């Protein structure tokens, strides 16, 4: 049920969409991380997902996710696996994603090439007009945050500190609708949790003060 707090925060990327959640979502994930997030998406949102691409430079990550975590192919949410570097994949692919999760860290370190503007630009080019990217930042990284703000525009960046953790989740939207308030994201996250019968409230994993912003 997605026990890791930062993954629950990352999944709040779905709350950046107006509800009901759009159908035929194109979703990509750079970094499999054991398969917990894609399994969660498959279980609760398969009817809304038209495509789910998983990209990881380490082929064994897919074996672990399949063998021990139960990641599986679903007809309603076709799953494709790509054993290659995330930036290389984005540069070669012409696909556009509505949601792109980026969690390719090695321990507490973001791969150096993924901290640079070229990678962030590749992420932006790979998003649809309504798209949003969710980056897991394992430790405070002001340079990377500034790069994201430069590429996406500061008005399209939302940062969330993960409680009791050094992790920060950074959401980067293509076009955050004008007038969007953080409380709107919390409200949609809570409604999405209820409508999708999640075993937890996504809205409760966003900052409490957002309820009044």
Coordinates of N, CA and C in Angstrom, one line a residue:
X1 N 0.8 -1.2 0.0 CA 0.0 0.0 0.0 C 0.9 1.3 0.0
X2 N 2.0 1.2 -0.6 CA 3.0 2.3 -0.7 C 3.3 2.8 0.6
X3 N 4.2 2.1 1.3 CA 4.5 2.4 2.7 C 5.5 3.6 2.8
X4 N 6.3 3.8 1.8 CA 7.4 4.8 1.9 C 6.8 6.2 1.8
X5 N 7.0 7.1 2.7 CA 6.4 8.4 2.7 C 6.7 9.2 1.5
X6 N 7.9 9.2 1.0 CA 8.3 10.1 -0.1 C 7.6 9.6 -1.4
X7 N 7.3 8.3 -1.5 CA 6.6 7.8 -2.7 C 5.1 8.2 -2.6
X8 N 4.5 8.3 -1.4 CA 3.2 8.8 -1.3 C 3.1 10.2 -1.7
X9 N 4.1 11.0 -1.3 CA 4.1 12.4 -1.7 C 4.3 12.5 -3.2
X10 N 5.2 11.7 -3.8 CA 5.4 11.8 -5.3 C 4.1 11.4 -6.0
X11 N 3.3 10.5 -5.5 CA 2.0 10.1 -6.1 C 1.0 11.2 -6.1
X12 N 1.2 12.3 -5.3 CA 0.4 13.5 -5.3 C 0.5 14.2 -6.6
X13 N 1.4 13.8 -7.5 CA 1.4 14.4 -8.9 C 0.1 14.3 -9.5
X14 N -0.7 13.2 -9.2 CA -2.0 13.0 -9.8 C -3.0 14.1 -9.4
X15 N -2.7 14.7 -8.2 CA -3.6 15.8 -7.7 C -3.4 17.1 -8.4
X16 N -2.5 17.2 -9.3 CA -2.3 18.4 -10.1 C -3.3 18.5 -11.3
X17 N -4.0 17.4 -11.5 CA -5.1 17.4 -12.5 C -6.4 17.7 -12.0
X18 N -7.3 18.3 -12.8 CA -8.7 18.5 -12.4 C -9.3 17.1 -12.2
X19 N -10.2 17.0 -11.3 CA -10.9 15.7 -11.1 C -12.3 15.8 -11.7
X20 N -12.9 14.7 -12.2 CA -12.3 13.3 -12.1 C -11.0 13.2 -12.9
X21 N -10.2 12.3 -12.5 CA -8.9 12.1 -13.1 C -9.0 11.8 -14.6
X22 N -8.3 12.5 -15.5 CA -8.4 12.2 -16.9 C -8.1 10.7 -17.2
X23 N -8.8 10.2 -18.3 CA -8.5 8.9 -18.7 C -7.4 8.9 -19.7
X24 N -6.9 7.7 -20.1 CA -5.8 7.6 -21.1 C -4.5 8.3 -20.7
X25 N -4.2 8.3 -19.4 CA -3.0 8.9 -18.9 C -1.8 8.2 -19.4
X26 N -0.8 9.0 -19.9 CA 0.5 8.4 -20.3 C 1.5 8.7 -19.1
X27 N 2.0 7.6 -18.5 CA 2.8 7.8 -17.3 C 4.2 7.1 -17.5
X28 N 5.2 7.8 -17.1 CA 6.6 7.2 -17.1 C 7.2 7.3 -15.8
X29 N 8.1 6.4 -15.5 CA 8.9 6.4 -14.2 C 10.3 6.1 -14.5
X30 N 11.2 7.1 -14.2 CA 12.7 6.8 -14.3 C 13.2 6.4 -13.0
X31 N 13.6 5.2 -12.8 CA 14.0 4.6 -11.6 C 12.8 3.8 -11.0
X32 N 13.0 2.5 -10.9 CA 12.0 1.6 -10.5 C 11.8 1.5 -9.0
X33 N 12.9 1.6 -8.2 CA 12.9 1.6 -6.8 C 12.1 0.4 -6.2
X34 N 12.4 -0.8 -6.7 CA 11.7 -2.0 -6.2 C 10.3 -2.2 -6.7
X35 N 9.8 -1.3 -7.5 CA 8.5 -1.4 -8.1 C 7.3 -1.0 -7.3
X36 N 7.5 -0.4 -6.1 CA 6.4 -0.1 -5.3 C 5.4 1.0 -5.9
X37 N 6.0 2.0 -6.5 CA 5.1 3.0 -7.1 C 4.4 2.5 -8.3
X38 N 5.0 1.9 -9.3 CA 4.2 1.4 -10.4 C 3.2 0.4 -10.0
X39 N 3.5 -0.5 -9.0 CA 2.5 -1.4 -8.5 C 1.3 -0.7 -7.9
X40 N 1.6 0.4 -7.2 CA 0.5 1.2 -6.6 C -0.4 1.8 -7.7
X41 N 0.3 2.3 -8.7 CA -0.5 2.9 -9.8 C -1.3 1.9 -10.6
X42 N -0.7 0.7 -10.8 CA -1.5 -0.4 -11.5 C -2.7 -0.8 -10.7
X43 N -2.5 -0.9 -9.4 CA -3.6 -1.4 -8.5 C -4.8 -0.5 -8.4
X44 N -4.5 0.8 -8.3 CA -5.6 1.8 -8.0 C -6.0 2.6 -9.2
X45 N -5.1 2.7 -10.2 CA -5.5 3.7 -11.3 C -5.4 3.1 -12.7
X46 N -5.4 1.8 -12.7 CA -5.2 1.1 -14.0 C -6.2 1.5 -15.1
X47 N -7.4 1.8 -14.6 CA -8.5 2.2 -15.6 C -8.3 3.6 -16.2
X48 N -7.4 4.3 -15.6 CA -7.1 5.7 -16.0 C -5.8 5.8 -16.8
X49 N -5.0 4.7 -16.8 CA -3.7 4.7 -17.4 C -3.7 4.0 -18.7
X50 N -3.3 4.7 -19.8 CA -3.2 4.1 -21.1 C -1.9 3.5 -21.3
X51 N -0.9 4.0 -20.6 CA 0.5 3.5 -20.8 C 1.3 3.8 -19.6
X52 N 2.2 2.8 -19.2 CA 3.0 2.9 -18.0 C 4.4 2.4 -18.5
X53 N 5.3 3.4 -18.6 CA 6.7 3.0 -19.0 C 7.6 3.1 -17.8
X54 N 8.4 2.1 -17.6 CA 9.4 2.1 -16.5 C 10.8 2.0 -17.1
X55 N 11.6 3.0 -16.7 CA 13.0 3.1 -17.2 C 14.0 3.0 -16.1
X56 N 14.9 2.1 -16.2 CA 16.0 2.0 -15.1 C 17.3 1.5 -15.8
X57 N 18.4 2.1 -15.4 CA 19.6 1.7 -16.0 C 20.1 0.4 -15.6
X58 N 19.5 -0.1 -14.5 CA 19.9 -1.4 -13.9 C 18.9 -2.5 -14.2
X59 N 19.2 -3.4 -15.2 CA 18.2 -4.4 -15.6 C 17.7 -5.3 -14.4
X60 N 18.5 -5.5 -13.4 CA 18.1 -6.3 -12.3 C 17.0 -5.7 -11.5
X61 N 16.8 -4.4 -11.6 CA 15.7 -3.8 -10.9 C 14.4 -4.3 -11.3
X62 N 14.3 -4.6 -12.6 CA 13.0 -5.2 -13.1 C 12.8 -6.6 -12.6
X63 N 13.9 -7.4 -12.5 CA 13.8 -8.8 -12.0 C 13.3 -8.8 -10.6
X64 N 13.8 -7.9 -9.8 CA 13.4 -7.8 -8.4 C 11.9 -7.4 -8.3
X65 N 11.5 -6.4 -9.1 CA 10.2 -5.9 -9.0 C 9.2 -7.0 -9.5
X66 N 9.6 -7.8 -10.5 CA 8.7 -8.8 -11.0 C 8.7 -10.0 -10.0
X67 N 9.8 -10.4 -9.6 CA 9.9 -11.7 -8.8 C 9.4 -11.5 -7.4
X68 N 9.8 -10.4 -6.7 CA 9.6 -10.3 -5.3 C 8.4 -9.3 -5.0
X69 N 8.2 -8.3 -5.8 CA 7.2 -7.3 -5.5 C 5.8 -7.6 -6.2
X70 N 5.8 -8.5 -7.2 CA 4.6 -8.8 -7.9 C 4.2 -7.9 -9.0
X71 N 5.1 -7.1 -9.5 CA 4.8 -6.2 -10.7 C 4.3 -7.1 -11.8
X72 N 3.3 -6.7 -12.5 CA 2.7 -7.5 -13.5 C 2.2 -6.7 -14.7
X73 N 2.0 -7.4 -15.7 CA 1.4 -6.8 -16.9 C -0.1 -6.8 -16.9
X74 N -0.7 -5.6 -17.1 CA -2.2 -5.5 -17.1 C -2.6 -5.0 -18.5
X75 N -3.6 -5.6 -19.0 CA -4.2 -5.2 -20.3 C -4.7 -3.8 -20.2
X76 N -5.3 -3.4 -19.1 CA -5.9 -2.1 -19.0 C -4.8 -1.0 -18.8
X77 N -3.6 -1.3 -18.4 CA -2.5 -0.3 -18.2 C -1.2 -1.0 -18.7
X78 N -1.1 -1.0 -20.1 CA 0.1 -1.7 -20.7 C 1.4 -1.2 -20.1
X79 N 2.2 -2.1 -19.7 CA 3.5 -1.9 -19.0 C 4.7 -2.2 -20.0
X80 N 5.6 -1.2 -20.1 CA 6.8 -1.4 -20.9 C 8.0 -1.1 -20.1
X81 N 9.0 -2.0 -20.2 CA 10.2 -1.8 -19.4 C 11.4 -1.5 -20.4
X82 N 12.2 -0.5 -19.9 CA 13.3 -0.1 -20.7 C 14.6 0.0 -19.8
X83 N 15.5 -0.9 -20.1 CA 16.7 -1.0 -19.3 C 17.8 -0.1 -19.9
X84 N 17.7 1.2 -19.6 CA 18.7 2.1 -20.1 C 18.7 3.4 -19.2
X85 N 19.7 4.2 -19.4 CA 19.8 5.5 -18.7 C 18.6 6.4 -19.0
X86 N 18.0 7.0 -17.9 CA 16.9 7.9 -18.1 C 17.0 9.0 -19.1
X87 N 18.1 9.7 -19.0 CA 18.3 10.8 -20.0 C 18.4 10.3 -21.4
X88 N 19.2 9.2 -21.6 CA 19.3 8.6 -22.9 C 17.9 8.2 -23.5
X89 N 17.1 7.6 -22.6 CA 15.8 7.2 -23.0 C 15.0 8.4 -23.5
X90 N 14.9 9.5 -22.7 CA 14.1 10.7 -23.0 C 14.6 11.3 -24.3
X91 N 15.9 11.3 -24.5 CA 16.4 12.0 -25.7 C 16.1 11.2 -27.0
X92 N 15.9 9.8 -26.8 CA 15.6 9.0 -28.0 C 14.1 8.9 -28.2
X93 N 13.3 9.1 -27.2 CA 11.9 8.9 -27.3 C 11.2 10.1 -27.8
X94 N 10.1 9.9 -28.5 CA 9.3 11.0 -29.0 C 8.0 11.0 -28.2
X95 N 7.8 10.1 -27.3 CA 6.6 10.0 -26.5 C 6.4 11.2 -25.5
X96 N 5.2 11.6 -25.3 CA 4.9 12.6 -24.3 C 4.1 12.0 -23.1
X97 N 4.5 12.4 -21.9 CA 3.9 11.9 -20.7 C 3.1 12.9 -20.0
X98 N 2.0 12.5 -19.4 CA 1.2 13.4 -18.6 C 1.8 13.4 -17.2
X99 N 2.4 12.3 -16.7 CA 3.1 12.3 -15.5 C 4.4 11.6 -15.7
X100 N 5.5 12.2 -15.2 CA 6.8 11.6 -15.3 C 7.4 11.6 -13.9
X101 N 7.6 10.4 -13.3 CA 8.3 10.3 -12.0 C 9.8 10.1 -12.2
X102 N 10.6 10.8 -11.4 CA 12.0 10.7 -11.5 C 12.6 10.4 -10.1
X103 N 13.0 9.1 -10.0 CA 13.5 8.6 -8.7 C 14.7 7.7 -9.0
X104 N 15.7 8.2 -9.6 CA 16.9 7.4 -10.1 C 18.1 7.6 -9.2
X105 N 17.9 7.9 -7.9 CA 19.0 8.2 -7.1 C 19.8 6.9 -6.7
X106 N 21.1 7.1 -6.4 CA 21.9 6.1 -5.9 C 22.1 6.4 -4.4
X107 N 21.4 5.7 -3.5 CA 21.4 6.1 -2.1 C 20.9 7.5 -1.9
X108 N 21.7 8.4 -1.4 CA 21.3 9.8 -1.2 C 21.9 10.7 -2.2
X109 N 22.3 10.2 -3.3 CA 23.0 10.9 -4.4 C 22.2 10.9 -5.7
X110 N 21.9 12.1 -6.2 CA 21.3 12.2 -7.6 C 22.5 12.0 -8.6
X111 N 22.4 11.1 -9.6 CA 23.4 11.0 -10.6 C 23.8 12.4 -11.1
X112 N 25.1 12.6 -11.2 CA 25.5 14.0 -11.6 C 24.9 14.5 -12.9
X113 N 24.8 13.7 -13.9 CA 24.2 14.2 -15.2 C 22.7 14.5 -15.0
X114 N 22.0 14.0 -14.0 CA 20.6 14.3 -13.8 C 20.4 15.5 -13.0
X115 N 21.5 16.1 -12.5 CA 21.4 17.4 -11.8 C 21.5 18.6 -12.7
X116 N 21.8 18.3 -14.0 CA 22.1 19.4 -14.9 C 20.9 19.8 -15.8
X117 N 21.1 21.0 -16.3 CA 20.0 21.6 -17.1 C 19.6 20.8 -18.3
X118 N 20.5 20.1 -18.9 CA 20.2 19.3 -20.1 C 19.2 18.2 -19.7
X119 N 19.4 17.6 -18.6 CA 18.4 16.5 -18.2 C 17.1 17.1 -17.9
X120 N 17.0 18.2 -17.1 CA 15.8 18.8 -16.8 C 15.0 19.3 -18.1
X121 N 15.8 19.8 -19.0 CA 15.2 20.2 -20.3 C 14.6 18.9 -21.0
X122 N 15.3 17.8 -20.9 CA 14.8 16.6 -21.6 C 13.5 16.1 -20.9
X123 N 13.4 16.3 -19.6 CA 12.2 15.9 -18.9 C 11.1 16.9 -19.4
X124 N 11.3 18.1 -19.5 CA 10.3 19.1 -19.9 C 9.8 18.8 -21.3
X125 N 10.7 18.5 -22.2 CA 10.4 18.2 -23.6 C 9.5 16.9 -23.7
X126 N 9.7 16.0 -22.7 CA 9.0 14.7 -22.7 C 7.6 14.8 -22.1
X127 N 7.2 16.0 -21.6 CA 5.9 16.1 -21.0 C 4.8 16.6 -22.0
X128 N 3.6 16.2 -21.8 CA 2.5 16.7 -22.6 C 2.2 18.1 -22.1
X129 N 1.3 18.8 -22.8 CA 0.9 20.2 -22.5 C 0.3 20.3 -21.1
X130 N -0.3 19.2 -20.6 CA -0.9 19.2 -19.3 C 0.0 18.5 -18.3
X131 N 1.2 18.1 -18.7 CA 2.1 17.3 -17.9 C 2.7 17.8 -16.6
X132 N 3.1 16.9 -15.7 CA 3.8 17.3 -14.5 C 4.8 16.2 -14.2
X133 N 6.0 16.7 -13.8 CA 7.1 15.8 -13.4 C 7.2 15.8 -11.8
X134 N 7.5 14.7 -11.2 CA 7.8 14.6 -9.8 C 9.2 14.1 -9.6
X135 N 10.0 14.9 -9.0 CA 11.4 14.5 -8.7 C 11.6 14.2 -7.3
X136 N 12.2 13.1 -7.0 CA 12.7 12.8 -5.6 C 14.1 13.4 -5.4
X137 N 14.2 14.3 -4.5 CA 15.5 14.9 -4.1 C 15.9 14.4 -2.8
X138 N 16.9 13.5 -2.7 CA 17.2 12.8 -1.4 C 17.7 13.7 -0.3
X139 N 18.4 14.7 -0.7 CA 18.9 15.7 0.3 C 18.8 17.1 -0.3
X140 N 18.9 18.1 0.5 CA 18.7 19.5 0.0 C 19.7 19.8 -1.1
X141 N 19.2 20.3 -2.2 CA 20.0 20.5 -3.4 C 19.6 21.8 -4.1
X142 N 20.1 22.9 -3.6 CA 19.6 24.2 -4.1 C 19.9 24.4 -5.5
X143 N 21.0 23.9 -6.0 CA 21.4 24.1 -7.4 C 20.4 23.4 -8.3
X144 N 20.0 22.2 -8.0 CA 19.0 21.4 -8.8 C 17.7 22.1 -8.8
X145 N 17.2 22.6 -7.6 CA 16.0 23.3 -7.5 C 16.0 24.5 -8.4
X146 N 17.1 25.3 -8.3 CA 17.2 26.5 -9.1 C 17.2 26.2 -10.6
X147 N 17.8 25.1 -11.0 CA 17.8 24.6 -12.4 C 16.3 24.3 -12.9
X148 N 15.6 23.6 -12.0 CA 14.2 23.3 -12.4 C 13.4 24.6 -12.5
X149 N 13.6 25.6 -11.6 CA 12.9 26.8 -11.7 C 13.2 27.6 -13.0
X150 N 14.4 27.5 -13.4 CA 14.9 28.2 -14.6 C 14.2 27.6 -15.8
X151 N 14.2 26.2 -15.8 CA 13.7 25.5 -17.0 C 12.1 25.6 -17.1
X152 N 11.5 25.4 -16.0 CA 10.0 25.3 -16.0 C 9.3 26.6 -15.6
X153 N 10.1 27.5 -15.0 CA 9.5 28.8 -14.5 C 9.1 28.6 -13.1
X154 N 9.5 29.6 -12.2 CA 9.3 29.4 -10.8 C 7.8 29.2 -10.4
X155 N 6.9 29.8 -11.2 CA 5.5 29.7 -11.0 C 4.9 28.3 -11.2
X156 N 5.7 27.4 -11.8 CA 5.3 26.1 -12.1 C 6.0 25.0 -11.2
X157 N 6.7 25.5 -10.2 CA 7.4 24.6 -9.3 C 6.8 24.6 -7.9
X158 N 6.6 23.4 -7.4 CA 6.0 23.2 -6.0 C 6.9 22.2 -5.3
X159 N 7.4 22.6 -4.1 CA 8.3 21.8 -3.4 C 7.6 21.3 -2.1
X160 N 7.8 20.0 -1.8 CA 7.2 19.4 -0.6 C 8.3 18.7 0.2
X161 N 8.6 19.1 1.4 CA 9.5 18.4 2.3 C 8.8 17.2 2.9
X162 N 9.5 16.0 2.9 CA 8.9 14.8 3.4 C 9.1 14.7 4.9
X163 N 8.1 14.6 5.7 CA 8.2 14.6 7.2 C 9.2 13.5 7.6
X164 N 10.0 13.9 8.6 CA 11.0 13.0 9.3 C 11.9 12.4 8.2
X165 N 12.3 13.2 7.3 CA 13.2 12.7 6.2 C 13.9 13.9 5.6
X166 N 15.1 13.6 5.0 CA 15.8 14.6 4.3 C 15.3 14.8 2.9
X167 N 14.4 13.9 2.5 CA 13.9 14.0 1.1 C 13.0 15.2 0.9
X168 N 13.1 15.7 -0.3 CA 12.2 16.8 -0.8 C 11.6 16.3 -2.2
X169 N 10.3 16.4 -2.4 CA 9.7 16.1 -3.6 C 9.4 17.4 -4.4
X170 N 10.0 17.5 -5.6 CA 9.7 18.7 -6.3 C 8.8 18.4 -7.5
X171 N 7.7 19.1 -7.6 CA 6.8 19.0 -8.7 C 7.0 20.1 -9.7
X172 N 7.1 19.7 -11.0 CA 7.4 20.7 -12.0 C 6.3 20.5 -13.1
X173 N 5.4 21.5 -13.2 CA 4.3 21.4 -14.1 C 4.6 22.2 -15.4
X174 N 4.0 21.8 -16.5 CA 4.2 22.5 -17.7 C 3.5 23.8 -17.7
X175 N 2.2 23.8 -17.2 CA 1.4 25.0 -17.1 C 0.5 24.9 -15.9
X176 N 1.0 25.3 -14.8 CA 0.1 25.3 -13.6 C -0.9 26.3 -13.8
X177 N -2.2 26.0 -13.8 CA -3.3 26.9 -14.1 C -3.2 28.2 -13.2
X178 N -3.4 29.3 -13.8 CA -3.3 30.6 -13.0 C -4.4 30.6 -11.9
X179 N -4.0 31.0 -10.8 CA -4.9 31.0 -9.6 C -4.9 29.7 -8.8
X180 N -4.2 28.7 -9.2 CA -4.1 27.5 -8.5 C -3.5 27.8 -7.1
X181 N -4.2 27.4 -6.1 CA -3.7 27.5 -4.7 C -3.3 26.2 -4.2
X182 N -2.4 26.2 -3.2 CA -1.9 24.9 -2.7 C -3.0 24.1 -2.0
X183 N -4.0 24.9 -1.4 CA -5.1 24.2 -0.8 C -5.9 23.4 -1.8
X184 N -5.9 23.9 -3.1 CA -6.7 23.2 -4.1 C -6.0 21.8 -4.4
X185 N -4.7 21.7 -4.3 CA -4.0 20.5 -4.5 C -4.3 19.5 -3.4
X186 N -4.3 20.0 -2.1 CA -4.6 19.2 -1.0 C -6.1 18.7 -1.1
X187 N -7.0 19.5 -1.5 CA -8.4 19.1 -1.6 C -8.5 18.0 -2.7
X188 N -7.8 18.2 -3.8 CA -7.9 17.2 -4.9 C -7.3 15.9 -4.4
X189 N -6.1 16.0 -3.7 CA -5.5 14.8 -3.2 C -6.4 14.0 -2.3
X190 N -7.1 14.7 -1.4 CA -8.0 14.0 -0.5 C -9.2 13.4 -1.2
X191 N -9.7 14.1 -2.2 CA -10.9 13.6 -3.0 C -10.4 12.4 -3.8
X192 N -9.2 12.5 -4.4 CA -8.7 11.4 -5.2 C -8.5 10.1 -4.4
X193 N -8.0 10.3 -3.2 CA -7.9 9.2 -2.3 C -9.2 8.5 -2.0
X194 N -10.2 9.3 -1.7 CA -11.5 8.8 -1.4 C -12.2 8.1 -2.6
X195 N -12.1 8.8 -3.8 CA -12.7 8.3 -5.0 C -12.1 7.0 -5.4
X196 N -10.8 6.9 -5.2 CA -10.0 5.7 -5.7 C -9.9 4.6 -4.6
X197 N -10.5 4.9 -3.4 CA -10.5 4.0 -2.3 C -9.1 3.6 -1.9
X198 N -8.2 4.6 -1.8 CA -6.9 4.4 -1.3 C -6.9 4.0 0.2
X199 N -5.9 3.3 0.7 CA -5.9 3.0 2.1 C -5.3 4.1 3.0
X200 N -5.1 5.2 2.4 CA -4.5 6.4 3.1 C -5.0 7.6 2.4
X201 N -4.8 8.8 3.1 CA -5.2 10.1 2.5 C -4.0 10.8 1.9
X202 N -3.9 10.9 0.6 CA -2.7 11.6 0.0 C -2.6 13.0 0.5
X203 N -3.8 13.6 0.7 CA -3.8 15.0 1.2 C -3.1 15.2 2.6
X204 N -3.1 14.2 3.4 CA -2.5 14.2 4.7 C -1.0 14.2 4.6
X205 N -0.4 13.9 3.4 CA 1.0 13.8 3.2 C 1.6 15.1 2.6
X206 N 0.7 16.1 2.5 CA 1.1 17.4 2.0 C 1.1 18.3 3.2
X207 N 1.9 19.4 3.2 CA 2.1 20.3 4.4 C 0.7 20.8 4.9
X208 N 0.6 20.7 6.2 CA -0.7 21.1 6.9 C -1.0 22.6 6.6
X209 N 0.0 23.5 6.5 CA -0.3 24.9 6.2 C -0.9 25.1 4.8
X210 N -0.7 24.1 3.9 CA -1.3 24.3 2.6 C -2.8 24.5 2.6
X211 N -3.5 23.9 3.7 CA -4.9 24.0 3.8 C -5.4 25.4 3.9
X212 N -4.6 26.4 4.2 CA -5.0 27.8 4.3 C -4.4 28.7 3.3
X213 N -3.6 28.1 2.4 CA -2.9 28.9 1.3 C -3.7 28.8 0.0

